[in-house]
């Protein structure tokens, strides 16, 4: 007869241990100040080069007969197809990345001297402006780990696939960029281990506090690391808020219910308003993004050279939370955003998430709400600012300035406009524990809060 | 300057008040024993008749040129289209109901003598075997309340659309039958009011305890009422379980990640293996369901007579939870079910959810797991059994025997097989507070637990 041990439903201990790690400015491994140099050294150790190529030089990738979709001959990795989005007051077509498989973004955690440390990797991605950034322990598409590349195995992957003896701190499917991906989700995992973990030159153990300090640097912590850190079950102390949790969910349910969004995939060569030439696919008015191709050489990756398409935004983005304190409790202003590629209609995004270059010609009344509040924020109201880039495996130089800006009643009233809602960092973290609630840009800002890069 | 009042994030009071209502065997209104007679009287007060008609006699509905999709000329209500589902080891096509708009299933709550009561409606639906059942206060598609019917207004709807002065107890989008609906969700709401609510002959106030008693009767509490009751934020007392909440989510995330499901709508007239004649659309081997048409006359509804298509299963279903007590804590065995029409791959269903007639010719080794455990359960192990029908506005005589059966280690080991997991009623209720987790059949069984129809 098996003896069954019941477990507490909520592991209260985890949140306290994560908070202790966030309070640890230094850890048992590399010093925070040495991380940028270490990343630069890893980059020098295996110099790699990314150059733009015409589509005709792509190896294994081609535009399919009939549809014009851009696909790999293996049928794997991802494809660039068309998307037709119809809303009550808008109707557009665009290229979209279709990558139906669910990948793993996993960070290994382990206690050293009683404090949780996280195993971070120096990883090259061709779309990163500086190529090598700090990434999760494992960042693997299913093609990666089932060896579609024919390349080397993914290090440490076994901790995330076979977890019988290990402790899971978080494991949730999170969406990625709904403007560029069709229904894309990845599995965001933090798994704690007790035993020895073999060391590797490309990996270092860091506390959450160290990661928070590094989040103040431009282009250092990659998107995949940020989204996993956002999914960590932290303790945010507030017990009171402008809305109860139930009222917050009710508001969000209403937002989902009121938006009609019909998105259908379509052949890439039938997408209206987009033009394909030898080097790129772009909108006739040059807005939003381009589809381009690159060749990568000398990379320290599963395979050392390859070619691939990337999406390249037409300019840098601005992504920010307006932030206010109500009754002593900090709140951020979330926006229920519809993005054509979301699996479920709308998710909570930051107050502002735009590429200003797309709106330069618009009169101020038609500019996106709150955008100028972020662009013109006085320095003493900026509680956080850093440039981060989006997933460098799919996006080329997709940099945004991420901000948390303290605002006031005149600019951002307590009674939020339709589509916006004031919520606490704890409420945002609670929702990020489930799928379909918090978009990837808001999760970068949540990672900033979770790691105590800023204490509101 | 506005004075802002912060609210507690969790309204602990609501759960206790719901528990008190569940403990109230009788309420301030109609006696429980009088409800069946009252429903029969409401049925007699406005006698209605449902008869099968050939498709050619449908008024306003027709098979579209080209696709053969069955649509209403207004473009509203719903349509019957085709669905092509591709999985690694299965590939099938079938008719599916496409109804992209989100409806409201809302129950109004109010305290009488300090106990919460719920305003339930005697409502006729053409597909119900007994036509009139107990339904939520409001059960409205968006076509209903935007008057696509050209009919009367939906009573009490204003409490759910304009809720400024009222208290929301729950408000969550829940999926419906993934085998018959494409991406269908409805808004499940319970809204509490303080003021006087005008009475109406078709409505009665009942406690949760009364609703629990009525759930022991066959075909009395309709599906829409059951799913709303499942979404109520109850207190289930257990603090410990076989899996922590985090491990439960991790198991479910793994289930979602491992299932490849590609479902695409297709023209109804190209669906393979299905035959259309003058009266029905059916599978050549007579399994699963038929699409049929009915005429309704004399109904006490927004409009008094109409015609419409309905889906009719080929036989009654069996839906049940296996139930065991581990370490003093009750657990039910959930199944991560893939249904082709789910928006997100898999949801948690009951241990068993099958129409046995579909499997009669299969050798026992190929019969669905645990089905015989439900069919052959000895009476002393059956903790709950009643026949309920699915949504009578879309499904004709879709009856299932719902069961909760106590099992043992030999039949249902503590180490659940792949795709199954033991969870507590509290964990099930917690997940039903969010979208995409608990399917509509499991929610009927959760309503049984929430209303204390059975105390495990």
CSV table of C-alpha atoms in Angstrom, one decimal, chain A:
chain,number,residue,atom,x,y,z
A,1,UNK,CA,0.0,0.0,0.0
A,2,UNK,CA,1.4,3.3,-1.1
A,3,UNK,CA,1.6,6.0,1.6
A,4,UNK,CA,0.3,9.2,0.1
A,5,UNK,CA,1.6,12.5,1.3
A,6,UNK,CA,-0.7,15.5,0.8
A,7,UNK,CA,0.9,18.8,0.0
A,8,UNK,CA,-0.2,22.3,0.9
A,9,UNK,CA,-2.1,23.7,-2.0
A,10,UNK,CA,-0.2,27.0,-1.9
A,11,UNK,CA,3.5,26.8,-1.4
A,12,UNK,CA,3.8,30.0,0.6
A,13,UNK,CA,7.5,29.4,1.1
A,14,UNK,CA,8.3,30.0,-2.6
A,15,UNK,CA,7.2,33.6,-2.6
A,16,UNK,CA,9.3,34.4,0.5
A,17,UNK,CA,12.3,32.7,-1.0
A,18,UNK,CA,11.9,34.6,-4.3
A,19,UNK,CA,11.6,37.9,-2.3
A,20,UNK,CA,14.8,37.1,-0.5
A,21,UNK,CA,16.6,36.5,-3.8
A,22,UNK,CA,15.2,39.8,-5.1
A,23,UNK,CA,16.7,41.5,-2.1
A,24,UNK,CA,20.1,40.0,-2.7
A,25,UNK,CA,22.2,42.6,-4.6
A,26,UNK,CA,25.0,40.2,-5.1
A,27,UNK,CA,25.1,36.4,-5.2
A,28,UNK,CA,27.5,33.5,-4.8
A,29,UNK,CA,28.7,33.6,-8.4
A,30,UNK,CA,29.7,36.3,-10.8
A,31,UNK,CA,29.5,40.0,-9.5
A,32,UNK,CA,26.7,42.0,-11.1
A,33,UNK,CA,29.2,44.6,-12.4
A,34,UNK,CA,31.1,41.8,-14.2
A,35,UNK,CA,28.2,40.5,-16.2
A,36,UNK,CA,28.4,42.9,-19.1
A,37,UNK,CA,32.1,42.1,-19.5
A,38,UNK,CA,31.4,38.4,-19.3
A,39,UNK,CA,28.8,38.7,-22.1
A,40,UNK,CA,31.2,40.7,-24.2
A,41,UNK,CA,33.9,38.0,-23.6
A,42,UNK,CA,31.4,35.2,-24.6
A,43,UNK,CA,30.7,37.2,-27.8
A,44,UNK,CA,34.4,37.5,-28.6
A,45,UNK,CA,35.0,33.8,-27.8
A,46,UNK,CA,32.9,32.8,-30.8
A,47,UNK,CA,32.6,35.8,-33.1
A,48,UNK,CA,29.6,35.6,-35.2
A,49,UNK,CA,28.4,37.8,-38.1
A,50,UNK,CA,24.9,38.6,-39.3
A,51,UNK,CA,24.4,40.1,-42.7
A,52,UNK,CA,21.3,41.0,-44.7
A,53,UNK,CA,20.8,38.9,-47.8
A,54,UNK,CA,18.2,38.9,-50.6
A,55,UNK,CA,15.5,36.3,-50.2
A,56,UNK,CA,17.0,34.4,-53.1
A,57,UNK,CA,20.1,33.6,-51.0
A,58,UNK,CA,18.0,31.9,-48.2
A,59,UNK,CA,19.1,28.3,-47.9
A,60,UNK,CA,16.2,25.9,-47.4
A,61,UNK,CA,13.6,28.7,-47.3
A,62,UNK,CA,11.4,29.7,-50.3
A,63,UNK,CA,8.1,31.3,-51.3
A,64,UNK,CA,5.7,28.4,-51.8
A,65,UNK,CA,4.0,28.0,-55.1
A,66,UNK,CA,0.4,29.2,-55.0
A,67,UNK,CA,0.3,30.9,-51.6
A,68,UNK,CA,3.6,32.8,-51.7
A,69,UNK,CA,4.1,31.8,-48.0
A,70,UNK,CA,7.7,31.8,-46.9
A,71,UNK,CA,8.5,28.4,-45.6
A,72,UNK,CA,11.4,26.1,-44.7
A,73,UNK,CA,11.7,23.0,-46.9
A,74,UNK,CA,11.5,20.8,-43.8
A,75,UNK,CA,8.0,22.2,-43.0
A,76,UNK,CA,9.4,23.1,-39.5
A,77,UNK,CA,10.6,26.1,-37.6
A,78,UNK,CA,8.1,28.7,-38.7
A,79,UNK,CA,6.5,30.2,-41.8
A,80,UNK,CA,5.6,33.7,-42.9
A,81,UNK,CA,2.0,33.8,-44.1
A,82,UNK,CA,-0.8,36.4,-44.4
A,83,UNK,CA,-3.4,37.4,-41.8
A,84,UNK,CA,-6.7,39.2,-42.5
A,85,UNK,CA,-8.1,40.9,-39.4
A,86,UNK,CA,-11.7,42.3,-39.4
A,87,UNK,CA,-13.0,44.5,-36.6
A,88,UNK,CA,-16.1,46.6,-36.5
A,89,UNK,CA,-14.2,49.8,-37.4
A,90,UNK,CA,-11.0,48.4,-39.0
A,91,UNK,CA,-10.0,45.8,-41.6
A,92,UNK,CA,-6.4,45.1,-42.5
A,93,UNK,CA,-4.1,42.5,-43.9
A,94,UNK,CA,-0.5,41.8,-43.0
A,95,UNK,CA,2.3,39.2,-43.0
A,96,UNK,CA,2.3,37.1,-39.8
A,97,UNK,CA,4.7,34.5,-38.4
A,98,UNK,CA,3.0,31.1,-37.9
A,99,UNK,CA,4.8,28.8,-35.5
A,100,UNK,CA,2.2,26.5,-34.1
A,101,UNK,CA,4.6,24.5,-31.9
A,102,UNK,CA,5.0,25.4,-28.2
A,103,UNK,CA,8.6,26.0,-27.1
A,104,UNK,CA,10.2,26.0,-23.7
A,105,UNK,CA,11.6,29.0,-22.0
A,106,UNK,CA,13.1,27.6,-18.8
A,107,UNK,CA,15.2,28.9,-16.0
A,108,UNK,CA,16.9,26.6,-13.6
A,109,UNK,CA,16.9,27.7,-9.9
A,110,UNK,CA,19.1,26.5,-7.1
A,111,UNK,CA,19.9,27.7,-3.6
A,112,UNK,CA,23.4,28.8,-2.7
A,113,UNK,CA,24.0,29.9,0.9
A,114,UNK,CA,20.2,29.8,1.4
A,115,UNK,CA,19.5,32.2,-1.5
A,116,UNK,CA,17.8,31.2,-4.8
A,117,UNK,CA,20.0,31.8,-7.8
A,118,UNK,CA,19.0,31.4,-11.5
A,119,UNK,CA,21.1,29.9,-14.2
A,120,UNK,CA,21.4,32.4,-17.0
A,121,UNK,CA,22.9,31.9,-20.4
A,122,UNK,CA,25.0,34.1,-22.7
A,123,UNK,CA,23.1,33.5,-25.9
A,124,UNK,CA,23.6,34.8,-29.5
A,125,UNK,CA,20.4,35.7,-31.4
A,126,UNK,CA,20.8,37.2,-34.9
A,127,UNK,CA,18.2,39.9,-34.4
A,128,UNK,CA,19.7,41.3,-31.3
A,129,UNK,CA,21.4,44.7,-31.9
A,130,UNK,CA,24.4,43.5,-29.8
A,131,UNK,CA,23.9,39.7,-30.7
A,132,UNK,CA,24.7,38.2,-27.3
A,133,UNK,CA,22.3,38.8,-24.3
A,134,UNK,CA,21.4,37.2,-21.1
A,135,UNK,CA,18.8,34.5,-21.7
A,136,UNK,CA,17.0,31.7,-19.8
A,137,UNK,CA,18.9,28.4,-19.1
A,138,UNK,CA,16.9,26.8,-21.9
A,139,UNK,CA,15.3,28.6,-24.8
A,140,UNK,CA,14.1,25.9,-27.2
A,141,UNK,CA,11.5,25.4,-29.9
A,142,UNK,CA,10.3,21.9,-30.3
A,143,UNK,CA,12.3,21.9,-33.5
A,144,UNK,CA,15.4,22.6,-31.4
A,145,UNK,CA,14.9,19.7,-29.0
A,146,UNK,CA,13.6,17.2,-31.5
A,147,UNK,CA,16.8,18.0,-33.6
A,148,UNK,CA,15.2,19.5,-36.7
A,149,UNK,CA,18.4,21.5,-37.0
A,150,UNK,CA,20.4,18.3,-37.0
A,151,UNK,CA,22.5,20.2,-34.5
A,152,UNK,CA,23.9,19.8,-31.0
A,153,UNK,CA,21.6,18.9,-28.1
A,154,UNK,CA,20.0,21.7,-26.0
A,155,UNK,CA,21.9,21.9,-22.7
A,156,UNK,CA,20.0,21.4,-19.4
A,157,UNK,CA,16.8,20.6,-21.3
A,158,UNK,CA,16.4,17.4,-19.4
A,159,UNK,CA,15.5,19.3,-16.2
A,160,UNK,CA,12.4,20.8,-17.9
A,161,UNK,CA,11.3,17.6,-19.7
A,162,UNK,CA,11.6,15.2,-16.8
A,163,UNK,CA,10.8,16.9,-13.6
A,164,UNK,CA,9.9,14.1,-11.3
A,165,UNK,CA,12.4,14.9,-8.6
A,166,UNK,CA,12.5,18.7,-9.0
A,167,UNK,CA,10.3,21.5,-7.8
A,168,UNK,CA,8.4,23.7,-10.2
A,169,UNK,CA,8.1,27.3,-9.2
A,170,UNK,CA,6.1,28.3,-12.3
A,171,UNK,CA,5.0,26.7,-15.5
A,172,UNK,CA,2.5,28.6,-17.6
A,173,UNK,CA,1.9,29.2,-21.3
A,174,UNK,CA,2.4,32.8,-22.2
A,175,UNK,CA,1.5,34.6,-25.5
A,176,UNK,CA,4.1,36.4,-27.5
A,177,UNK,CA,3.7,39.5,-29.8
A,178,UNK,CA,0.2,39.4,-31.2
A,179,UNK,CA,1.0,41.9,-33.9
A,180,UNK,CA,3.7,39.7,-35.4
A,181,UNK,CA,2.9,36.1,-34.4
A,182,UNK,CA,-0.2,34.0,-35.0
A,183,UNK,CA,-1.4,32.4,-31.8
A,184,UNK,CA,2.2,31.9,-30.5
A,185,UNK,CA,2.7,30.7,-27.0
A,186,UNK,CA,5.7,29.5,-25.1
A,187,UNK,CA,6.0,27.5,-21.9
A,188,UNK,CA,7.5,29.7,-19.2
A,189,UNK,CA,9.1,27.6,-16.5
A,190,UNK,CA,11.2,28.0,-13.4
A,191,UNK,CA,12.4,24.7,-12.0
A,192,UNK,CA,14.3,24.4,-8.8
A,193,UNK,CA,17.0,21.7,-8.4
A,194,UNK,CA,18.7,20.4,-5.3
A,195,UNK,CA,21.6,18.4,-6.7
A,196,UNK,CA,24.8,19.5,-8.4
A,197,UNK,CA,24.3,21.1,-11.8
A,198,UNK,CA,27.3,20.7,-14.2
A,199,UNK,CA,28.8,24.1,-15.0
A,200,UNK,CA,29.3,25.4,-18.5
A,201,UNK,CA,31.2,28.4,-19.9
A,202,UNK,CA,28.1,30.1,-21.3
A,203,UNK,CA,26.1,30.0,-18.1
A,204,UNK,CA,26.2,31.9,-14.7
A,205,UNK,CA,24.1,31.8,-11.5
A,206,UNK,CA,22.5,35.1,-10.6
A,207,UNK,CA,20.1,36.2,-7.9
A,208,UNK,CA,16.8,38.0,-8.8
A,209,UNK,CA,18.4,41.2,-7.3
A,210,UNK,CA,21.3,40.9,-9.7
A,211,UNK,CA,18.9,40.4,-12.6
A,212,UNK,CA,16.9,43.5,-11.4
A,213,UNK,CA,20.1,45.6,-11.5
A,214,UNK,CA,21.0,44.3,-14.9
A,215,UNK,CA,17.5,45.2,-16.2
A,216,UNK,CA,18.6,48.8,-15.8
A,217,UNK,CA,21.1,48.2,-18.6
A,218,UNK,CA,20.1,48.6,-22.3
A,219,UNK,CA,19.8,45.4,-24.3
A,220,UNK,CA,21.3,43.1,-21.7
A,221,UNK,CA,18.5,40.8,-20.4
A,222,UNK,CA,16.7,39.3,-23.4
A,223,UNK,CA,12.9,39.0,-23.9
A,224,UNK,CA,12.8,35.3,-23.1
A,225,UNK,CA,14.4,35.9,-19.8
A,226,UNK,CA,12.1,38.8,-19.0
A,227,UNK,CA,8.9,36.9,-19.7
A,228,UNK,CA,10.0,34.0,-17.5
A,229,UNK,CA,10.9,36.4,-14.6
A,230,UNK,CA,7.5,38.0,-15.0
A,231,UNK,CA,5.9,34.6,-14.5
A,232,UNK,CA,7.6,34.1,-11.1
A,233,UNK,CA,5.1,33.9,-8.2
A,234,UNK,CA,6.3,36.8,-6.2
A,235,UNK,CA,4.7,38.3,-3.1
A,236,UNK,CA,3.6,41.8,-3.7
A,237,UNK,CA,2.5,43.2,-0.4
A,238,UNK,CA,-0.7,45.0,-1.2
A,239,UNK,CA,-4.0,43.6,0.2
A,240,UNK,CA,-6.1,46.5,-1.0
A,241,UNK,CA,-6.6,48.0,-4.5
A,242,UNK,CA,-8.8,50.4,-6.4
A,243,UNK,CA,-10.6,47.3,-7.7
A,244,UNK,CA,-11.1,44.0,-6.0
A,245,UNK,CA,-9.7,41.0,-7.9
A,246,UNK,CA,-13.3,40.0,-8.8
A,247,UNK,CA,-14.1,43.5,-10.2
A,248,UNK,CA,-10.8,43.4,-12.1
A,249,UNK,CA,-11.7,40.1,-13.7
A,250,UNK,CA,-15.2,41.4,-14.4
A,251,UNK,CA,-13.9,44.5,-16.2
A,252,UNK,CA,-11.5,42.3,-18.2
A,253,UNK,CA,-14.3,39.9,-19.1
A,254,UNK,CA,-16.3,42.8,-20.3
A,255,UNK,CA,-13.4,44.0,-22.5
A,256,UNK,CA,-13.1,40.6,-24.1
A,257,UNK,CA,-16.8,40.3,-24.7
A,258,UNK,CA,-17.2,43.7,-26.3
A,259,UNK,CA,-14.4,43.3,-28.9
A,260,UNK,CA,-15.3,41.6,-32.1
A,261,UNK,CA,-12.1,40.4,-33.8
A,262,UNK,CA,-12.1,38.0,-36.7
A,263,UNK,CA,-8.7,37.0,-37.8
A,264,UNK,CA,-8.1,34.5,-40.6
A,265,UNK,CA,-4.9,33.3,-42.1
A,266,UNK,CA,-4.5,34.0,-45.9
A,267,UNK,CA,-1.9,33.4,-48.6
A,268,UNK,CA,1.0,35.8,-48.2
A,269,UNK,CA,1.0,36.8,-51.9
A,270,UNK,CA,-2.6,38.0,-51.6
A,271,UNK,CA,-2.0,40.4,-48.7
A,272,UNK,CA,-3.2,43.8,-49.8
A,273,UNK,CA,-1.0,46.9,-49.4
A,274,UNK,CA,2.2,45.0,-49.0
A,275,UNK,CA,5.0,44.8,-51.6
A,276,UNK,CA,7.6,42.2,-52.1
A,277,UNK,CA,11.0,43.0,-53.7
A,278,UNK,CA,14.2,41.0,-53.7
A,279,UNK,CA,15.2,42.1,-50.2
A,280,UNK,CA,12.1,42.7,-48.2
A,281,UNK,CA,8.3,42.6,-47.9
A,282,UNK,CA,7.1,46.0,-46.8
A,283,UNK,CA,4.0,48.2,-46.7
A,284,UNK,CA,3.5,50.7,-49.5
A,285,UNK,CA,3.4,53.5,-46.9
A,286,UNK,CA,6.5,52.1,-45.1
A,287,UNK,CA,4.7,51.8,-41.8
A,288,UNK,CA,4.9,49.0,-39.2
A,289,UNK,CA,7.5,46.4,-40.2
A,290,UNK,CA,9.4,44.7,-43.0
A,291,UNK,CA,10.1,41.0,-43.6
A,292,UNK,CA,13.8,40.6,-44.4
A,293,UNK,CA,16.4,37.8,-44.6
A,294,UNK,CA,19.8,37.3,-42.9
A,295,UNK,CA,22.7,35.0,-43.0
A,296,UNK,CA,24.4,34.1,-39.7
A,297,UNK,CA,28.0,32.8,-39.6
A,298,UNK,CA,30.2,31.5,-36.8
A,299,UNK,CA,27.5,31.3,-34.1
A,300,UNK,CA,28.1,29.3,-30.9
A,301,UNK,CA,24.7,27.6,-31.3
A,302,UNK,CA,23.3,24.2,-32.1
A,303,UNK,CA,24.4,24.8,-35.6
A,304,UNK,CA,27.1,27.3,-36.5
A,305,UNK,CA,25.7,29.0,-39.6
A,306,UNK,CA,22.3,29.4,-41.2
A,307,UNK,CA,20.0,31.7,-43.0
A,308,UNK,CA,16.5,32.8,-41.9
A,309,UNK,CA,13.8,35.5,-42.3
A,310,UNK,CA,13.3,38.1,-39.6
A,311,UNK,CA,10.7,40.8,-39.0
A,312,UNK,CA,12.2,44.3,-38.7
A,313,UNK,CA,10.1,47.1,-37.2
A,314,UNK,CA,10.4,50.4,-39.0
A,315,UNK,CA,11.5,52.2,-35.9
A,316,UNK,CA,12.1,52.0,-32.2
A,317,UNK,CA,9.1,51.5,-29.9
A,318,UNK,CA,7.9,53.2,-26.7
A,319,UNK,CA,6.4,50.9,-24.1
A,320,UNK,CA,5.4,52.2,-20.7
A,321,UNK,CA,3.3,52.1,-17.6
A,322,UNK,CA,1.7,55.2,-16.2
A,323,UNK,CA,2.0,54.8,-12.4
A,324,UNK,CA,0.2,56.4,-9.5
A,325,UNK,CA,-0.2,55.8,-5.8
A,326,UNK,CA,-3.8,55.6,-4.5
A,327,UNK,CA,-4.3,55.4,-0.8
A,328,UNK,CA,-0.7,54.5,-0.3
A,329,UNK,CA,-0.9,51.6,-2.8
A,330,UNK,CA,1.0,51.8,-6.1
A,331,UNK,CA,-1.1,51.1,-9.3
A,332,UNK,CA,-0.2,50.9,-13.0
A,333,UNK,CA,-2.6,51.7,-15.8
A,334,UNK,CA,-3.1,48.6,-18.0
A,335,UNK,CA,-4.7,48.7,-21.4
A,336,UNK,CA,-6.9,45.9,-22.8
A,337,UNK,CA,-5.2,45.5,-26.2
A,338,UNK,CA,-6.6,43.7,-29.2
A,339,UNK,CA,-3.8,42.3,-31.3
A,340,UNK,CA,-4.7,40.3,-34.4
A,341,UNK,CA,-2.5,37.3,-33.6
A,342,UNK,CA,-3.8,36.7,-30.0
A,343,UNK,CA,-5.5,33.4,-29.5
A,344,UNK,CA,-8.1,35.1,-27.3
A,345,UNK,CA,-9.0,38.6,-28.6
A,346,UNK,CA,-7.5,40.9,-26.0
A,347,UNK,CA,-4.8,40.8,-23.3
A,348,UNK,CA,-3.6,43.4,-20.8
A,349,UNK,CA,-0.8,45.5,-22.2
A,350,UNK,CA,1.1,48.5,-20.9
A,351,UNK,CA,-0.5,52.0,-20.9
A,352,UNK,CA,1.5,52.8,-24.0
A,353,UNK,CA,2.9,50.4,-26.6
A,354,UNK,CA,3.6,52.1,-29.9
A,355,UNK,CA,6.2,52.7,-32.6
A,356,UNK,CA,6.0,56.5,-32.8
A,357,UNK,CA,7.3,56.5,-36.4
A,358,UNK,CA,4.0,55.0,-37.4
A,359,UNK,CA,2.1,58.1,-36.2
A,360,UNK,CA,4.3,61.0,-37.1
A,361,UNK,CA,1.9,62.4,-39.7
A,362,UNK,CA,-1.2,62.2,-37.5
A,363,UNK,CA,-2.7,65.4,-35.9
A,364,UNK,CA,-2.3,65.3,-32.2
A,365,UNK,CA,-6.0,64.4,-31.6
A,366,UNK,CA,-5.4,61.2,-33.5
A,367,UNK,CA,-2.2,60.2,-31.8
A,368,UNK,CA,-2.3,57.1,-29.6
A,369,UNK,CA,-3.6,57.9,-26.1
A,370,UNK,CA,-0.9,58.6,-23.5
A,371,UNK,CA,2.0,58.3,-26.0
A,372,UNK,CA,3.1,61.9,-25.6
A,373,UNK,CA,3.0,61.4,-21.8
A,374,UNK,CA,5.8,58.8,-22.2
A,375,UNK,CA,7.7,60.8,-24.9
A,376,UNK,CA,7.7,64.0,-22.9
A,377,UNK,CA,8.0,62.6,-19.4
A,378,UNK,CA,10.2,64.9,-17.2
A,379,UNK,CA,13.2,63.1,-15.9
A,380,UNK,CA,12.2,63.4,-12.3
A,381,UNK,CA,8.9,61.5,-13.0
A,382,UNK,CA,10.7,58.6,-14.8
A,383,UNK,CA,11.0,55.8,-12.3
A,384,UNK,CA,12.4,53.3,-14.8
A,385,UNK,CA,13.8,53.6,-18.3
A,386,UNK,CA,15.9,51.2,-20.4
A,387,UNK,CA,16.0,50.0,-24.0
A,388,UNK,CA,15.2,46.3,-24.5
A,389,UNK,CA,14.9,44.3,-27.6
A,390,UNK,CA,12.3,41.7,-28.5
A,391,UNK,CA,13.1,38.0,-29.3
A,392,UNK,CA,16.2,38.1,-31.5
A,393,UNK,CA,15.4,34.8,-33.1
A,394,UNK,CA,12.5,36.3,-35.0
A,395,UNK,CA,12.9,40.1,-34.8
A,396,UNK,CA,15.7,42.3,-36.2
A,397,UNK,CA,16.6,45.3,-34.1
A,398,UNK,CA,13.2,45.4,-32.5
A,399,UNK,CA,14.2,47.9,-29.8
A,400,UNK,CA,11.8,49.7,-27.5
A,401,UNK,CA,12.3,52.2,-24.7
A,402,UNK,CA,10.6,50.6,-21.7
A,403,UNK,CA,9.4,53.2,-19.1
A,404,UNK,CA,7.6,53.4,-15.8
A,405,UNK,CA,6.4,57.0,-15.4
A,406,UNK,CA,4.8,58.6,-12.4
A,407,UNK,CA,1.8,60.6,-13.5
A,408,UNK,CA,-1.0,62.7,-12.0
A,409,UNK,CA,-4.8,63.1,-12.0
A,410,UNK,CA,-4.7,65.6,-14.8
A,411,UNK,CA,-2.8,63.3,-17.2
A,412,UNK,CA,-4.2,60.0,-16.0
A,413,UNK,CA,-7.4,60.3,-14.0
A,414,UNK,CA,-8.3,57.8,-11.3
A,415,UNK,CA,-11.4,57.1,-13.3
A,416,UNK,CA,-9.6,55.4,-16.2
A,417,UNK,CA,-10.9,55.8,-19.7
A,418,UNK,CA,-12.7,52.9,-21.5
A,419,UNK,CA,-10.3,50.1,-22.2
A,420,UNK,CA,-7.9,51.1,-19.4
A,421,UNK,CA,-7.8,50.0,-15.7
A,422,UNK,CA,-5.7,50.8,-12.7
A,423,UNK,CA,-4.3,47.6,-11.1
A,424,UNK,CA,-1.6,46.9,-8.5
A,425,UNK,CA,1.7,45.1,-9.3
A,426,UNK,CA,0.3,42.2,-7.2
A,427,UNK,CA,-2.8,41.9,-9.3
A,428,UNK,CA,-0.6,42.0,-12.5
A,429,UNK,CA,1.6,39.2,-11.1
A,430,UNK,CA,-1.4,37.2,-10.0
A,431,UNK,CA,-2.8,37.3,-13.6
A,432,UNK,CA,0.6,36.5,-15.1
A,433,UNK,CA,0.3,33.1,-13.3
A,434,UNK,CA,-2.3,32.1,-15.9
A,435,UNK,CA,-2.4,32.1,-19.7
A,436,UNK,CA,-4.1,34.7,-21.9
A,437,UNK,CA,-4.0,37.7,-19.5
A,438,UNK,CA,-0.8,39.7,-19.7
A,439,UNK,CA,0.9,40.5,-23.0
A,440,UNK,CA,4.6,40.1,-23.5
A,441,UNK,CA,5.4,43.8,-23.4
A,442,UNK,CA,3.6,44.2,-20.0
A,443,UNK,CA,5.5,41.2,-18.8
A,444,UNK,CA,8.8,42.9,-19.4
A,445,UNK,CA,7.6,45.7,-17.1
A,446,UNK,CA,6.4,43.1,-14.6
A,447,UNK,CA,9.8,41.5,-14.7
A,448,UNK,CA,11.2,44.9,-13.7
A,449,UNK,CA,8.8,45.0,-10.7
A,450,UNK,CA,9.3,41.3,-9.8
A,451,UNK,CA,13.1,41.6,-9.6
A,452,UNK,CA,12.9,44.9,-7.6
A,453,UNK,CA,14.7,46.7,-10.4
A,454,UNK,CA,12.3,49.4,-9.2
A,455,UNK,CA,10.3,49.5,-6.0
A,456,UNK,CA,7.2,51.5,-6.5
